[in-house]
Amino acid sequence: MNDTTSPDAPPPLARTPLYDLHARRGARFVPFAGYEMPVHYGEGILAEHAHTRSAAGLFDVSHMGQAFLIGPDHETTARALEALTPADILNLPRGRQRYTQILNAEGGILDDLMVTRPADPDEDGVLMLVVNAARKEADFAHISAHLPAAVKLMRADHRGLIALQGPKAAEVLARHVPDVVDMPFMTAQSARFAGMDCHISRSGYTGEDGFEISVNAKRIGAVVERLLDSPAVRLIGLGARDSLRLEAGFCLYGHDIDETTSPVEAALAWSIQTRRREEGGFPGAARILSELAHGPERLRVGLLPEGRVPAREGAEIRASDGAAIGRVTSGGYGATVGGPIAMGYVSRRFAEPDTPVVLIVRGKEIAAKVVPLPFVPHRYHRAPAASAPSASTQSGVGP
Amino acid sequence: MSTVRYTKDHEWISVDGDIGTIGITDYAQSQLGDVVFVELPERGKTVGKGGEVAVVESVKAASEVYAPVSGEVVDVNTALEGAPATVNEDPQGRGWFLKLKIKDVAELDDLMTEEQYKEFLASLA
């Protein structure tokens, strides 16, 4: 089975720079996107989930793809990325981050990603990208193939990435980088962490306040060890990462979104800013602008099953008259909700909250209803001065 | 005194006369992680050796539980409905799933003793 000389053997799994640290701290590993990743540590997924919601969880997300887009000025680089995505990158202010999707010619989603414009004016013309691990090779090839001559993609494989998430994340990180407490949600800055250069954004994939910290792979272990010195911080594996993001209503690429789903169908229309809706000029604009004007045929919704039975990915969704109306794309147990939760696509006329539906689990009918996302209100750190809308009315961001 | 036997699918059966109490092993619960739901059969259901008799849902996934021997379900552990985590806490005690009236005790001979099961677990490592 482990004979790597066999021609049929799968390629060996990659490891993140934190692999040894995970192993020392009791991680159970699973293969994920070509990497050996911790699924949980000693305490298990439910405890890690609860810890992240009540204190601070530390996630290794070094498997994700980091890269720089580098052009002569912001406008040139922004327009190069806008040719591939439907977000307004041109008007993204310095030090701000935005969620968007790489689209195919039919408006289907090739990947979802975070785009950051550096705060430092000396870095004008640079954009930082974070894409999904399973898609990074395809993404970087796709982006490179579509760039104008003046803009280059430079992979940042030498950097690791960690996420510190939860209500105590700011207090813990501020012991090392004091000014992070004032950073509003979806902003970013370069910083020094115990003498080490790093790049910090206030964002995440849990719905909690928190940060993502990009550091040279050689030094990321030292950053993690220092954060773990705080009793509020515990390592959290992929298991809780998945249940936290599901409660927060975020999409997981390859499950809730893929090359067949458009951002409008995926309930991500909020990530297409007005200027792009007016001007178009992104892949699949015809379909997407039509869906924005007339409504998509199907829509991603939250699903709340009655009782205790989890409905998982692939479960059929039926209307109360028995007609098939869609499928569950993510489902499981919401530890904070305290019961089963799911999301999936349904025909648009069944997408209104409180619509009764039926989920088919092992041949049995489970009563459920359509509910608004997220399942657990987001608790982001908003700018104090602005008349920011309440966190619970905001749509999700990822990845 | 009861006899305990094990399957390669990590079920245990504790036999007392012609009644077998069935659950999953400590190894199984540690592999599954946090159990959040157990689907138990109806009393009176008959099941063949190796037939699906219950489903255990952890945070990660749903897994079938197979009958170690043929028989009729005579009791189920309804306490698991409100406290599925009992399967993690005490898998070979309070976390039992169901009791079978065993059809043919000779089928027990195909199962592993505790010593054999421990060797089997060692071979998986």
XYZ file of C-alpha atoms in Angstrom:
524
model
C 0.000 0.000 0.000
C 2.770 2.379 0.860
C 5.034 1.241 -1.950
C 5.945 4.555 -3.502
C 7.717 2.812 -6.366
C 4.409 1.484 -7.687
C 3.342 3.317 -10.842
C -0.201 3.511 -9.426
C 0.875 5.047 -6.132
C -0.599 8.485 -5.507
C 1.961 11.275 -5.264
C 3.368 11.633 -1.747
C 1.550 14.103 0.444
C 3.145 17.474 1.022
C 3.658 18.866 4.509
C 3.336 22.413 5.740
C 6.233 24.039 7.632
C 4.275 23.356 10.844
C 3.974 19.573 10.365
C 6.440 18.634 13.109
C 4.845 21.077 15.530
C 1.426 19.527 14.841
C 2.794 16.023 15.376
C 4.413 17.026 18.679
C 1.131 18.472 19.846
C -0.911 15.357 19.186
C -2.434 16.049 15.774
C -4.313 13.358 13.937
C -3.502 13.851 10.259
C -5.681 13.372 7.200
C -4.908 13.902 3.526
C -6.386 17.179 2.309
C -5.700 18.870 -1.027
C -2.445 16.959 -1.404
C -1.235 17.809 2.116
C -1.040 15.899 5.366
C -3.134 18.203 7.535
C -4.279 18.004 11.163
C -7.981 17.140 11.336
C -7.976 17.593 15.112
C -5.709 17.408 18.129
C -6.219 15.628 21.451
C -9.514 17.110 22.510
C -11.525 16.502 19.363
C -13.497 18.593 16.927
C -16.379 19.707 19.175
C -14.034 21.033 21.861
C -11.886 22.829 19.277
C -14.976 24.363 17.702
C -16.254 25.596 21.067
C -12.819 26.920 22.032
C -12.612 29.024 18.861
C -16.029 30.573 19.546
C -15.165 31.336 23.200
C -11.420 32.160 23.190
C -8.896 31.907 20.327
C -8.218 29.103 17.863
C -4.991 28.869 15.869
C -5.226 27.251 12.428
C -2.410 26.238 10.095
C -3.555 27.269 6.622
C -0.106 27.153 5.053
C -1.424 24.731 2.433
C -3.322 27.579 0.825
C -1.789 29.272 -2.191
C -0.181 32.654 -1.609
C 1.062 34.800 -4.486
C 1.756 38.363 -5.534
C 0.511 40.044 -8.647
C 3.105 42.634 -9.561
C 2.591 45.398 -12.099
C 3.877 48.925 -12.729
C 1.019 50.663 -10.893
C -2.209 49.822 -9.110
C -4.472 50.513 -12.046
C -2.578 48.152 -14.383
C -2.478 45.310 -11.844
C -6.076 45.845 -10.722
C -7.389 45.794 -14.286
C -5.426 42.609 -14.998
C -7.180 40.886 -12.069
C -10.547 42.424 -12.949
C -10.331 40.654 -16.316
C -10.602 37.368 -14.377
C -12.869 38.288 -11.427
C -16.100 40.277 -10.896
C -14.911 42.409 -7.932
C -14.009 46.089 -8.027
C -10.264 45.843 -7.453
C -9.513 49.214 -9.037
C -11.199 51.092 -6.191
C -9.871 48.855 -3.454
C -8.130 51.264 -1.064
C -4.612 50.664 0.224
C -4.515 48.280 3.162
C -7.865 46.755 2.302
C -8.834 43.220 1.482
C -11.640 41.927 -0.716
C -13.239 38.538 -1.359
C -13.852 37.522 -4.985
C -13.967 34.593 -7.399
C -11.967 33.562 -10.462
C -14.599 32.880 -13.129
C -14.659 30.778 -16.286
C -16.156 32.045 -19.555
C -19.595 30.783 -18.490
C -19.473 32.631 -15.175
C -18.787 29.426 -13.225
C -16.409 29.648 -10.267
C -12.865 28.308 -10.842
C -11.901 29.277 -7.298
C -12.644 31.825 -4.609
C -9.903 33.970 -3.164
C -8.888 36.919 -1.022
C -7.220 39.908 -2.661
C -5.267 42.446 -0.604
C -3.856 45.774 -1.692
C -0.780 46.515 0.444
C -0.993 49.459 2.838
C 2.496 50.691 1.929
C 2.436 53.245 -0.969
C 5.873 51.954 -1.996
C 4.149 48.698 -2.950
C 1.775 50.372 -5.394
C 1.068 47.946 -8.217
C 1.228 44.887 -5.967
C -1.775 42.748 -5.000
C -1.574 39.804 -2.629
C -3.686 36.745 -3.397
C -4.675 33.795 -1.210
C -6.334 30.926 -3.075
C -7.525 27.454 -2.096
C -4.943 24.696 -1.664
C -6.641 22.227 -3.993
C -6.891 24.845 -6.732
C -3.608 26.712 -6.451
C -1.743 25.029 -9.305
C -4.674 25.495 -11.682
C -5.321 29.046 -10.463
C -1.756 30.234 -10.846
C -1.493 28.690 -14.324
C -4.813 30.293 -15.318
C -3.892 33.704 -13.954
C -0.408 33.649 -15.497
C -1.827 32.666 -18.883
C -4.182 35.656 -18.869
C -1.938 38.440 -17.596
C -0.808 41.329 -19.775
C 2.942 41.557 -20.332
C 3.363 44.302 -17.732
C 1.937 42.208 -14.850
C 3.599 39.111 -13.387
C 2.419 36.494 -10.946
C 4.989 35.594 -8.317
C 4.214 32.628 -6.099
C 4.930 33.010 -2.402
C 5.537 29.351 -1.622
C 8.230 30.392 0.844
C 5.565 31.810 3.147
C 3.420 30.008 5.673
C -0.033 31.180 6.726
C -1.851 30.878 10.029
C -5.239 32.107 11.206
C -5.930 33.245 14.769
C -9.704 33.319 15.264
C -12.051 34.014 18.119
C -13.132 36.698 20.616
C -9.713 36.693 22.313
C -7.690 36.783 19.076
C -7.109 40.560 19.132
C -6.080 40.630 22.789
C -3.607 37.774 22.256
C -2.088 39.117 19.040
C -1.830 42.642 20.509
C 0.710 41.361 23.049
C 3.077 40.904 20.108
C 1.751 43.510 17.648
C 0.003 46.229 19.715
C -1.658 48.192 16.908
C -3.695 45.261 15.566
C -6.494 46.120 18.013
C -7.435 49.130 15.901
C -7.497 47.306 12.564
C -11.048 47.138 11.153
C -12.350 43.937 9.564
C -10.948 43.298 6.053
C -7.920 45.541 6.439
C -4.287 44.475 6.266
C -0.842 45.721 7.204
C 2.781 44.676 7.343
C 4.058 44.253 10.875
C 6.890 42.944 13.023
C 6.063 39.989 15.255
C 8.848 39.406 17.796
C 11.312 40.840 15.332
C 9.991 38.845 12.402
C 8.471 40.428 9.310
C 4.908 39.346 8.725
C 1.760 40.432 6.976
C -1.452 40.560 8.983
C -5.040 40.871 7.778
C -8.129 41.059 9.958
C -10.207 38.341 8.376
C -10.912 34.658 8.565
C -13.172 31.733 7.830
C -14.978 31.211 11.133
C -17.334 34.193 11.405
C -15.411 35.331 14.482
C -13.121 38.299 14.851
C -9.625 37.268 13.942
C -6.496 37.564 11.855
C -4.547 35.788 9.173
C -0.788 36.064 9.509
C 1.563 35.368 6.623
C 5.167 34.722 7.651
C 8.282 33.237 6.105
C 7.982 29.449 6.405
C 11.274 29.280 8.329
C 9.941 31.525 11.064
C 6.272 30.572 11.239
C 6.972 27.897 13.848
C 8.409 30.543 16.187
C 5.334 32.747 15.685
C 3.029 29.831 16.461
C 4.973 28.850 19.576
C 4.730 32.402 20.909
C 0.989 32.580 20.273
C 0.531 29.206 21.964
C 2.244 30.593 25.082
C -1.089 32.221 25.815
C -3.511 29.862 27.572
C -6.334 31.398 25.514
C -4.862 29.934 22.330
C -5.219 26.335 21.171
C -4.407 24.651 17.880
C -7.505 23.833 15.832
C -7.690 21.273 13.030
C -9.521 21.066 9.736
C -12.517 19.329 11.328
C -13.505 22.355 13.381
C -12.436 24.684 10.574
C -15.149 23.026 8.474
C -17.877 23.096 11.136
C -17.059 26.727 12.019
C -17.217 27.888 8.400
C -20.469 25.986 7.848
C -22.072 27.738 10.835
C -20.739 31.036 9.447
C -22.391 30.279 6.099
C -19.173 30.298 4.071
C -18.644 28.299 0.900
C -16.132 25.463 0.639
C -14.736 25.239 -2.877
C -15.493 21.956 -4.637
C -18.543 21.464 -2.437
C -20.711 24.587 -2.226
C -19.192 26.281 -5.263
C -17.544 24.901 -8.387
C -17.227 25.487 -12.121
C -20.983 25.030 -12.635
C -22.147 27.509 -9.984
C -22.170 31.254 -10.576
C -21.532 33.766 -7.792
C -25.186 34.856 -8.006
C -26.473 31.298 -7.588
C -24.020 30.863 -4.709
C -25.555 33.888 -2.904
C -22.273 35.748 -3.361
C -23.748 38.621 -5.406
C -22.748 40.970 -2.555
C -19.133 40.456 -3.656
C -19.817 41.993 -7.101
C -19.555 45.739 -6.590
C -21.742 48.281 -8.406
C -19.095 49.461 -10.846
C -18.552 45.952 -12.190
C -22.320 45.390 -12.502
C -22.574 48.560 -14.557
C -19.489 48.014 -16.681
C -19.371 44.234 -16.989
C -16.155 43.085 -18.639
C -15.530 39.983 -16.515
C -15.788 36.329 -17.596
C -19.380 35.110 -17.813
C -20.720 38.663 -17.458
C -23.686 37.923 -19.744
C -24.961 35.126 -17.494
C -24.134 36.874 -14.246
C -25.672 40.233 -15.173
C -28.776 38.422 -16.394
C -29.005 36.503 -13.116
C -28.583 39.751 -11.180
C -31.395 41.366 -13.182
C -33.859 38.463 -13.320
C -32.791 36.175 -10.491
C -30.874 32.898 -10.843
C -32.617 29.572 -11.469
C -31.284 28.163 -8.210
C -29.857 29.669 -5.058
C -27.608 28.525 -2.229
C -29.557 28.543 1.037
C -29.198 27.481 4.648
C -31.118 24.364 5.675
C -32.111 23.543 9.241
C -33.150 19.897 9.705
C -35.613 19.045 12.477
C -34.388 16.537 15.034
C -30.871 15.172 15.391
C -30.017 13.458 12.100
C -27.241 15.231 10.164
C -27.928 15.611 6.432
C -24.626 15.517 4.586
C -23.322 16.527 1.179
C -25.276 14.863 -1.620
C -28.564 14.456 0.255
C -31.523 15.187 -2.013
C -33.708 18.181 -1.191
C -37.423 17.787 -1.947
C -40.351 20.174 -1.794
C -43.178 19.258 0.555
C -45.038 17.730 -2.454
C -42.109 15.349 -3.020
C -40.600 17.080 -6.079
C -36.785 17.073 -6.222
C -35.600 20.691 -5.933
C -31.882 20.415 -5.179
C -29.062 18.828 -3.209
C -27.201 19.457 0.031
C -23.658 20.682 -0.705
C -22.367 20.855 2.893
C -23.946 19.421 5.974
C -23.073 18.207 9.401
C -23.319 19.060 13.040
C -23.205 22.677 14.155
C -21.543 22.579 17.543
C -22.584 26.127 18.489
C -26.077 25.666 17.028
C -26.252 22.385 18.957
C -27.760 20.347 16.161
C -27.570 19.442 12.500
C -27.148 22.212 9.908
C -26.682 22.166 6.149
C -26.548 24.275 3.045
C -27.469 23.465 -0.503
C -28.978 24.710 -3.732
C -32.720 24.892 -4.301
C -34.868 26.196 -7.152
C -35.301 29.898 -6.552
C -39.017 29.734 -5.690
C -38.131 27.539 -2.689
C -35.330 29.816 -1.466
C -37.432 32.039 0.839
C -36.656 31.609 4.552
C -39.072 29.307 6.398
C -39.957 27.347 3.251
C -40.551 23.766 4.427
C -38.450 21.156 2.608
C -37.574 17.491 3.033
C -34.036 16.072 3.087
C -33.486 12.427 2.138
C -31.018 10.711 4.490
C -30.461 6.963 4.047
C -33.790 6.721 2.242
C -35.705 8.434 5.041
C -37.414 11.806 4.914
C -36.062 14.415 7.327
C -38.219 17.520 7.706
C -36.244 20.748 7.358
C -36.723 24.398 6.531
C -34.864 27.028 4.566
C -33.140 29.503 6.893
C -31.059 32.649 6.355
C -27.268 32.332 6.556
C -25.226 32.483 8.706
C -26.402 29.994 11.334
C -24.257 31.782 13.944
C -24.051 35.597 13.750
C -20.737 36.988 12.550
C -18.753 38.900 15.172
C -16.326 40.956 13.132
C -14.466 43.995 14.371
C -15.999 46.903 12.480
C -14.627 50.390 12.252
C -16.099 52.307 15.231
C -16.791 55.641 13.513
C -18.624 54.492 10.403
C -22.321 53.685 10.604
C -21.450 50.054 10.053
C -24.351 47.667 9.574
C -24.730 45.032 12.244
C -22.562 42.003 11.710
C -25.515 39.666 11.394
C -26.807 41.410 8.281
C -23.512 41.045 6.461
C -22.991 38.312 3.967
C -20.085 35.998 4.458
C -16.586 36.234 3.232
C -14.086 33.491 2.571
C -11.907 31.641 2.141
C -20.078 -14.679 33.042
C -20.255 -13.052 29.642
C -17.948 -13.606 26.689
C -16.830 -10.680 24.550
C -15.948 -11.063 20.868
C -14.805 -8.534 18.252
C -15.162 -7.941 14.510
C -12.735 -6.514 11.984
C -15.188 -3.620 11.602
C -14.564 -2.758 15.263
C -17.857 -3.870 16.733
C -17.923 -5.795 20.024
C -20.531 -8.291 21.190
C -20.872 -9.312 24.808
C -22.704 -12.649 24.999
C -24.820 -13.770 27.933
C -26.767 -16.937 27.122
C -28.399 -16.283 23.744
C -28.451 -12.479 24.177
C -25.625 -10.431 22.694
C -25.071 -6.780 23.595
C -23.444 -4.873 20.712
C -21.483 -1.655 20.434
C -18.363 -0.182 18.865
C -14.874 -0.498 20.303
C -12.780 2.163 21.937
C -10.571 2.141 18.833
C -13.642 2.779 16.648
C -14.849 5.713 18.739
C -11.361 7.234 18.765
C -11.206 6.989 14.977
C -14.697 8.442 14.523
C -14.243 11.333 16.914
C -17.133 13.120 18.574
C -20.352 11.145 18.093
C -23.345 13.432 17.521
C -26.095 10.975 16.556
C -26.781 7.238 16.641
C -29.488 5.745 14.442
C -30.760 2.603 16.167
C -32.957 -0.121 14.655
C -36.527 -0.944 15.629
C -36.993 -3.649 18.221
C -38.063 -6.855 16.473
C -35.932 -6.249 13.393
C -34.080 -9.339 12.244
C -30.614 -8.942 10.839
C -28.141 -11.316 9.214
C -24.484 -11.649 10.226
C -22.678 -8.653 8.724
C -25.938 -6.821 7.997
C -26.266 -3.104 8.708
C -27.947 -2.692 12.069
C -27.201 0.908 13.134
C -25.530 4.101 11.936
C -23.189 6.200 14.028
C -22.721 9.823 12.996
C -19.646 11.685 14.153
C -18.877 15.314 13.417
C -16.813 14.020 10.501
C -18.969 11.358 8.854
C -21.694 8.724 9.027
C -20.537 5.118 9.563
C -22.515 1.884 9.424
C -22.498 -0.545 12.309
C -22.805 -4.210 11.276
C -24.298 -7.111 13.209
C -21.472 -9.429 14.350
C -23.917 -12.367 14.234
C -27.468 -13.032 12.986
C -30.379 -12.392 15.271
C -33.373 -10.334 16.308
C -33.108 -6.906 17.916
C -34.648 -7.207 21.382
C -33.500 -3.937 22.952
C -31.851 -0.647 21.972
C -30.009 1.912 24.091
C -32.484 4.805 23.919
C -30.257 6.804 26.300
C -27.982 7.485 23.310
C -30.676 9.652 21.682
C -30.157 12.417 24.213
C -26.508 11.673 24.961
C -24.700 10.344 21.865
C -21.335 11.368 23.371
C -21.714 8.395 25.746
C -20.333 6.348 22.844
C -17.069 8.315 23.142
C -17.006 8.297 26.923
C -17.774 4.632 27.596
C -17.928 2.737 24.291
C -17.797 -0.738 25.811
C -20.083 0.071 28.739
C -22.880 2.664 28.857
C -22.322 3.400 25.168
C -23.798 0.062 24.005
C -26.081 0.229 20.961
C -28.453 -2.748 21.014
C -29.146 -6.263 22.196
C -29.658 -9.176 19.795
C -31.317 -12.514 20.449
C -28.647 -14.619 18.752
C -29.940 -17.014 16.100
C -26.916 -19.317 15.974
C -24.259 -19.086 18.677
C -21.879 -21.031 16.400
C -21.460 -17.795 14.394
C -19.548 -16.390 17.381
C -16.709 -18.764 16.558
C -15.834 -16.630 13.507
C -15.191 -13.573 15.677
C -12.003 -12.474 17.429
C -11.215 -12.847 21.099
C -9.952 -9.771 22.916
C -6.383 -10.979 22.493
C -6.875 -11.550 18.757
C -8.517 -8.142 18.388
C -5.576 -6.458 20.101
C -3.221 -8.189 17.669
C -5.470 -7.068 14.818
C -5.287 -3.444 16.034
C -1.509 -3.707 16.298
C -1.395 -4.876 12.673
C -3.282 -1.714 11.610
C -0.798 0.631 13.217
